[in-house]
C-alpha positions as a Markdown table, in Angstrom:
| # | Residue | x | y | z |
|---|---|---|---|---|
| 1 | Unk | 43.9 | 15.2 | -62.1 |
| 2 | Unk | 46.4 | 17.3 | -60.2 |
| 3 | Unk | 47.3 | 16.0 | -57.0 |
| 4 | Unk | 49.0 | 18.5 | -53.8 |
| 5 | Unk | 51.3 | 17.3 | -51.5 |
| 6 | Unk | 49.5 | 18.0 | -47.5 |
| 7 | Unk | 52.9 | 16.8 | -46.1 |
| 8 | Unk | 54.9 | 18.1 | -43.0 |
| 9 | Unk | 53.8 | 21.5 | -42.1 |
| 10 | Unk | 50.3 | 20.6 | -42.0 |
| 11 | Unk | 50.1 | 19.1 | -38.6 |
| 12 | Unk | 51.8 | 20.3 | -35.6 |
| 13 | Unk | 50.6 | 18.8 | -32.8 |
| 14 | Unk | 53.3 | 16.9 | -31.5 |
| 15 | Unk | 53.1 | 19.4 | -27.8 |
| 16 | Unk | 49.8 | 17.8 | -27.1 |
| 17 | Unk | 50.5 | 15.1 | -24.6 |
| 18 | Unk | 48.1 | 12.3 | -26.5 |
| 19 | Unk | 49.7 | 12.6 | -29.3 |
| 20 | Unk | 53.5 | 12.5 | -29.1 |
| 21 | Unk | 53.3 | 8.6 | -30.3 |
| 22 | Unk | 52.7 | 10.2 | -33.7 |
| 23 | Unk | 55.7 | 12.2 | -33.8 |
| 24 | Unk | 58.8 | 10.3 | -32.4 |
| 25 | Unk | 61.8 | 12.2 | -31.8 |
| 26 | Unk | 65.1 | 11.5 | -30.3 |
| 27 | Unk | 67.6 | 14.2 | -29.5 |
| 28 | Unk | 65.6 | 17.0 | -31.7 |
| 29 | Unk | 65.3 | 14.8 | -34.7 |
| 30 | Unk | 62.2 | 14.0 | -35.7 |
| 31 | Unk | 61.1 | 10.8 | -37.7 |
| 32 | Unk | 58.5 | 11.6 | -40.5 |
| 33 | Unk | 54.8 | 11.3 | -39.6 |
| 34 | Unk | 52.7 | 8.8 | -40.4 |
| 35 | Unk | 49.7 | 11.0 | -41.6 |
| 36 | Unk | 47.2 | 8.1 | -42.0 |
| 37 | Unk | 47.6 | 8.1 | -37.8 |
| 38 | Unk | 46.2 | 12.0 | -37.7 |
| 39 | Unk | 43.6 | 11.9 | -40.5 |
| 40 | Unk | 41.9 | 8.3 | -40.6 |
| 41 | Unk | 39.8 | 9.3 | -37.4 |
| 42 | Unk | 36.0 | 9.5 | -36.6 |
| 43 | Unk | 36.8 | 13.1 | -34.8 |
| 44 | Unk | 36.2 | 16.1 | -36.7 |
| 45 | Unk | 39.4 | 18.1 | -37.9 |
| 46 | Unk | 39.3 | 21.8 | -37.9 |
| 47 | Unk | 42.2 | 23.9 | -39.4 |
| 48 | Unk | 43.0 | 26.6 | -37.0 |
| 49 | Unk | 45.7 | 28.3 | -38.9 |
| 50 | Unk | 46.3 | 28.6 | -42.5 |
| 51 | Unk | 48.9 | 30.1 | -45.5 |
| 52 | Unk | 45.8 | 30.2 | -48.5 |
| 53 | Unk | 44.9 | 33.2 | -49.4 |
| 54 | Unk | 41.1 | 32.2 | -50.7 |
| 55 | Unk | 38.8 | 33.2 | -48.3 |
| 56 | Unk | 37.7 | 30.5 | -46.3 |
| 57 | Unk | 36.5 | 30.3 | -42.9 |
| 58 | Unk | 35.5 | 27.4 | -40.2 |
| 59 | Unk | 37.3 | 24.7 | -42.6 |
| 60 | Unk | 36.7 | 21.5 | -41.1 |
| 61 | Unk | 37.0 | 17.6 | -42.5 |
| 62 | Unk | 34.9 | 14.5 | -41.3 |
| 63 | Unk | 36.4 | 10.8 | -42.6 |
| 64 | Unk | 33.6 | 8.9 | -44.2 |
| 65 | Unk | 35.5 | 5.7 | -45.1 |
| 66 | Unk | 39.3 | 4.5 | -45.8 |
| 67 | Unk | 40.3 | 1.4 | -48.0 |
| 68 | Unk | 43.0 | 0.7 | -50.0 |
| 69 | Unk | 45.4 | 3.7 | -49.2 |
| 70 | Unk | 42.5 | 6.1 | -50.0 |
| 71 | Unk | 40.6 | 8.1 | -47.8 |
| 72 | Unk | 37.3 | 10.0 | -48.5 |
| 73 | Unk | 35.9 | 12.7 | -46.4 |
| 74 | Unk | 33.6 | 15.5 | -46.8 |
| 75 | Unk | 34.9 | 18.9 | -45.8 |
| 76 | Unk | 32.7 | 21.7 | -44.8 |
| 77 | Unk | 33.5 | 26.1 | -44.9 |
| 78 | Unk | 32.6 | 29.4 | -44.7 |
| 79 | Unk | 33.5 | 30.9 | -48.3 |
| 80 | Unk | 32.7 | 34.5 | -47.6 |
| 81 | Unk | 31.9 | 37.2 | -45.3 |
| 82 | Unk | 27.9 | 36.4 | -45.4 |
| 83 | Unk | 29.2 | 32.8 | -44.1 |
| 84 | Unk | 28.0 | 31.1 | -47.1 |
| 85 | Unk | 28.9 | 27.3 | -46.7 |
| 86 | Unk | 30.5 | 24.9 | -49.3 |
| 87 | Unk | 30.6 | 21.2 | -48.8 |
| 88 | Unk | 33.1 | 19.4 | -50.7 |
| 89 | Unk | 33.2 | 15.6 | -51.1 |
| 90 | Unk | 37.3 | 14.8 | -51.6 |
| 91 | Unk | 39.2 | 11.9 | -51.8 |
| 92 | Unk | 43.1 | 11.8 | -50.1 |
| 93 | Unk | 45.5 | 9.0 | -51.7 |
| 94 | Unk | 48.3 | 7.9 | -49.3 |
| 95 | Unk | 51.7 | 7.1 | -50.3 |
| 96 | Unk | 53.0 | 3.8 | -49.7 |
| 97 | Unk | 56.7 | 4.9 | -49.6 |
| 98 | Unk | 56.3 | 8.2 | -48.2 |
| 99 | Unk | 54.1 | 8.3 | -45.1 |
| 100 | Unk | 54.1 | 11.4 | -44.2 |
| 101 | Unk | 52.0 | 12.4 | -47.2 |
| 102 | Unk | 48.4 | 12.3 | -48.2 |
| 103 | Unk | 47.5 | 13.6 | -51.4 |
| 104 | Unk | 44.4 | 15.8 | -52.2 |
| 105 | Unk | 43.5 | 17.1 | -55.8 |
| 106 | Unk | 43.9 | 20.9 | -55.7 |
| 107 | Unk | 42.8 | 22.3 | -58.9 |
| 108 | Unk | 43.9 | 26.1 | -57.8 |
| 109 | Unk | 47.6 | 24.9 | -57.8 |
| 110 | Unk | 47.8 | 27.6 | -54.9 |
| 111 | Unk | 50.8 | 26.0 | -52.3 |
| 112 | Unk | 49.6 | 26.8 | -49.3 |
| 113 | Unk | 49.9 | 25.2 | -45.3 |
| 114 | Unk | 47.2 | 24.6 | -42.4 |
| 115 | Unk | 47.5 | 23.8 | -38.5 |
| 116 | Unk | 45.1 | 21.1 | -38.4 |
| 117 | Unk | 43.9 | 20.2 | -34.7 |
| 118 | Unk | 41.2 | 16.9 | -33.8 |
| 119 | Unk | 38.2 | 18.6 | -32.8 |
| 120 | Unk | 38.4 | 17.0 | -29.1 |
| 121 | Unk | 41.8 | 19.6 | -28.3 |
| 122 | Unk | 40.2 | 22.9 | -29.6 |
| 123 | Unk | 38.5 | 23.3 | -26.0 |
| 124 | Unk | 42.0 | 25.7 | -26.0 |
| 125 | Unk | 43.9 | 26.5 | -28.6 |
| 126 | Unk | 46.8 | 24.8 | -29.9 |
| 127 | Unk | 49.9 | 24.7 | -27.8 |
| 128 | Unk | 52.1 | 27.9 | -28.8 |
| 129 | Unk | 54.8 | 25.7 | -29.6 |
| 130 | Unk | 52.8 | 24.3 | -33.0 |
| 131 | Unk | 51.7 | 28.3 | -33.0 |
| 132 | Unk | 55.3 | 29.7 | -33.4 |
| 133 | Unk | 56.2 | 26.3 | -35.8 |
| 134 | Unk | 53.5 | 27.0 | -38.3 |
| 135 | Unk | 54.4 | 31.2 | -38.5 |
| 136 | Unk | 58.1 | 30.0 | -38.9 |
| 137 | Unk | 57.5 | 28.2 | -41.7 |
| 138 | Unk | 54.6 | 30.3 | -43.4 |
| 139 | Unk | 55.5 | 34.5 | -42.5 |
| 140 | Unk | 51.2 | 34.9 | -44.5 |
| 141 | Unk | 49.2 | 32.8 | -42.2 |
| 142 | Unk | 46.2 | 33.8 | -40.8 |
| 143 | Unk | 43.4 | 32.7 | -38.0 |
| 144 | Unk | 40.4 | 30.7 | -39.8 |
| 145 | Unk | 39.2 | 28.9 | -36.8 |
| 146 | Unk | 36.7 | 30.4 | -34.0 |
| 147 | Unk | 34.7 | 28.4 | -31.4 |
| 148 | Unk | 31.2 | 29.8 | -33.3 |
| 149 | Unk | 33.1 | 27.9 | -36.3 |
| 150 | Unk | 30.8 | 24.6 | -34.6 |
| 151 | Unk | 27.8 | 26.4 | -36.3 |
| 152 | Unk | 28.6 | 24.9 | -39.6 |
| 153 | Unk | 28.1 | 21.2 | -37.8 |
| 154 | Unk | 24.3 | 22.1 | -37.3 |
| 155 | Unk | 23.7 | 23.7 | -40.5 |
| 156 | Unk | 21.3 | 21.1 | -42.7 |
């Protein structure tokens, strides 16, 4: 199985208030996430921003269960223009040395970075801080997240 690296860039949320306790930093340097802290949550995670260039829309992950460094959730898009959903049953393996790491298989290969944000901030969007962060490190990233995007939650 080939395994990607979801590592630094994909969460930059540290403006938020509640969530500065997951990115300690001390005179402008930053300690490494721990990632299990971000993803190992009941709250839905949407990806507002993203480098891929598949067409995906409304990308969003619920946690089913977490034991033994491993993490399964179910995520749930749009895959084209006629908003056609896929739901995908994954598995994220977290590294024991290296916290700021999950890994996902990614069969595609395709390197690619998302702004991930908890469902319970995307009453706004995400602080322009983690805006300008994420299009400084990725110059092709695009919009996938809208608030009709919550459609995909009633959708049997």
């Amino acid at each position: 199985m080939v395994f990607k690296y979801v590592s630094t860039a994909l969460l930059l949320l540290a403006s938020v208030p509640p969530l500065n306790g997951l990115f300690p930093c001390v005179k402008g340097i930053c300690k490494k996430m721990d990632i299990k802290k971000f993803v190992c949550t009941r709250d839905l995670i949407w990806t507002y921003n993203t480098s891929s260039t598949d067409y995906v829309m409304c990308k969003c992950d619920h946690m089913k269960s977490y034991r033994n460094m491993t993490m399964f959730f179910t995520r749930s898009f749009f895959v084209d223009e006629r908003w056609r959903r896929s739901i995908q049953n994954l598995e994220g393996r977290f590294s024991k040395h290296r916290k700021e790491v999950m890994q996902v298989s990614n069969k595609g290969h395709q390197k690619f970075y998302d702004l991930r944000v908890w469902d319970t901030y995307l009453k706004a969007r995400p602080h322009e801080k983690c805006i300008k962060r994420f299009e400084k490190l990725t110059q092709r990233g695009h919009g996938i997240y809208m608030p009709k995007c919550k459609i995909i939650l009633r959708i049997k």
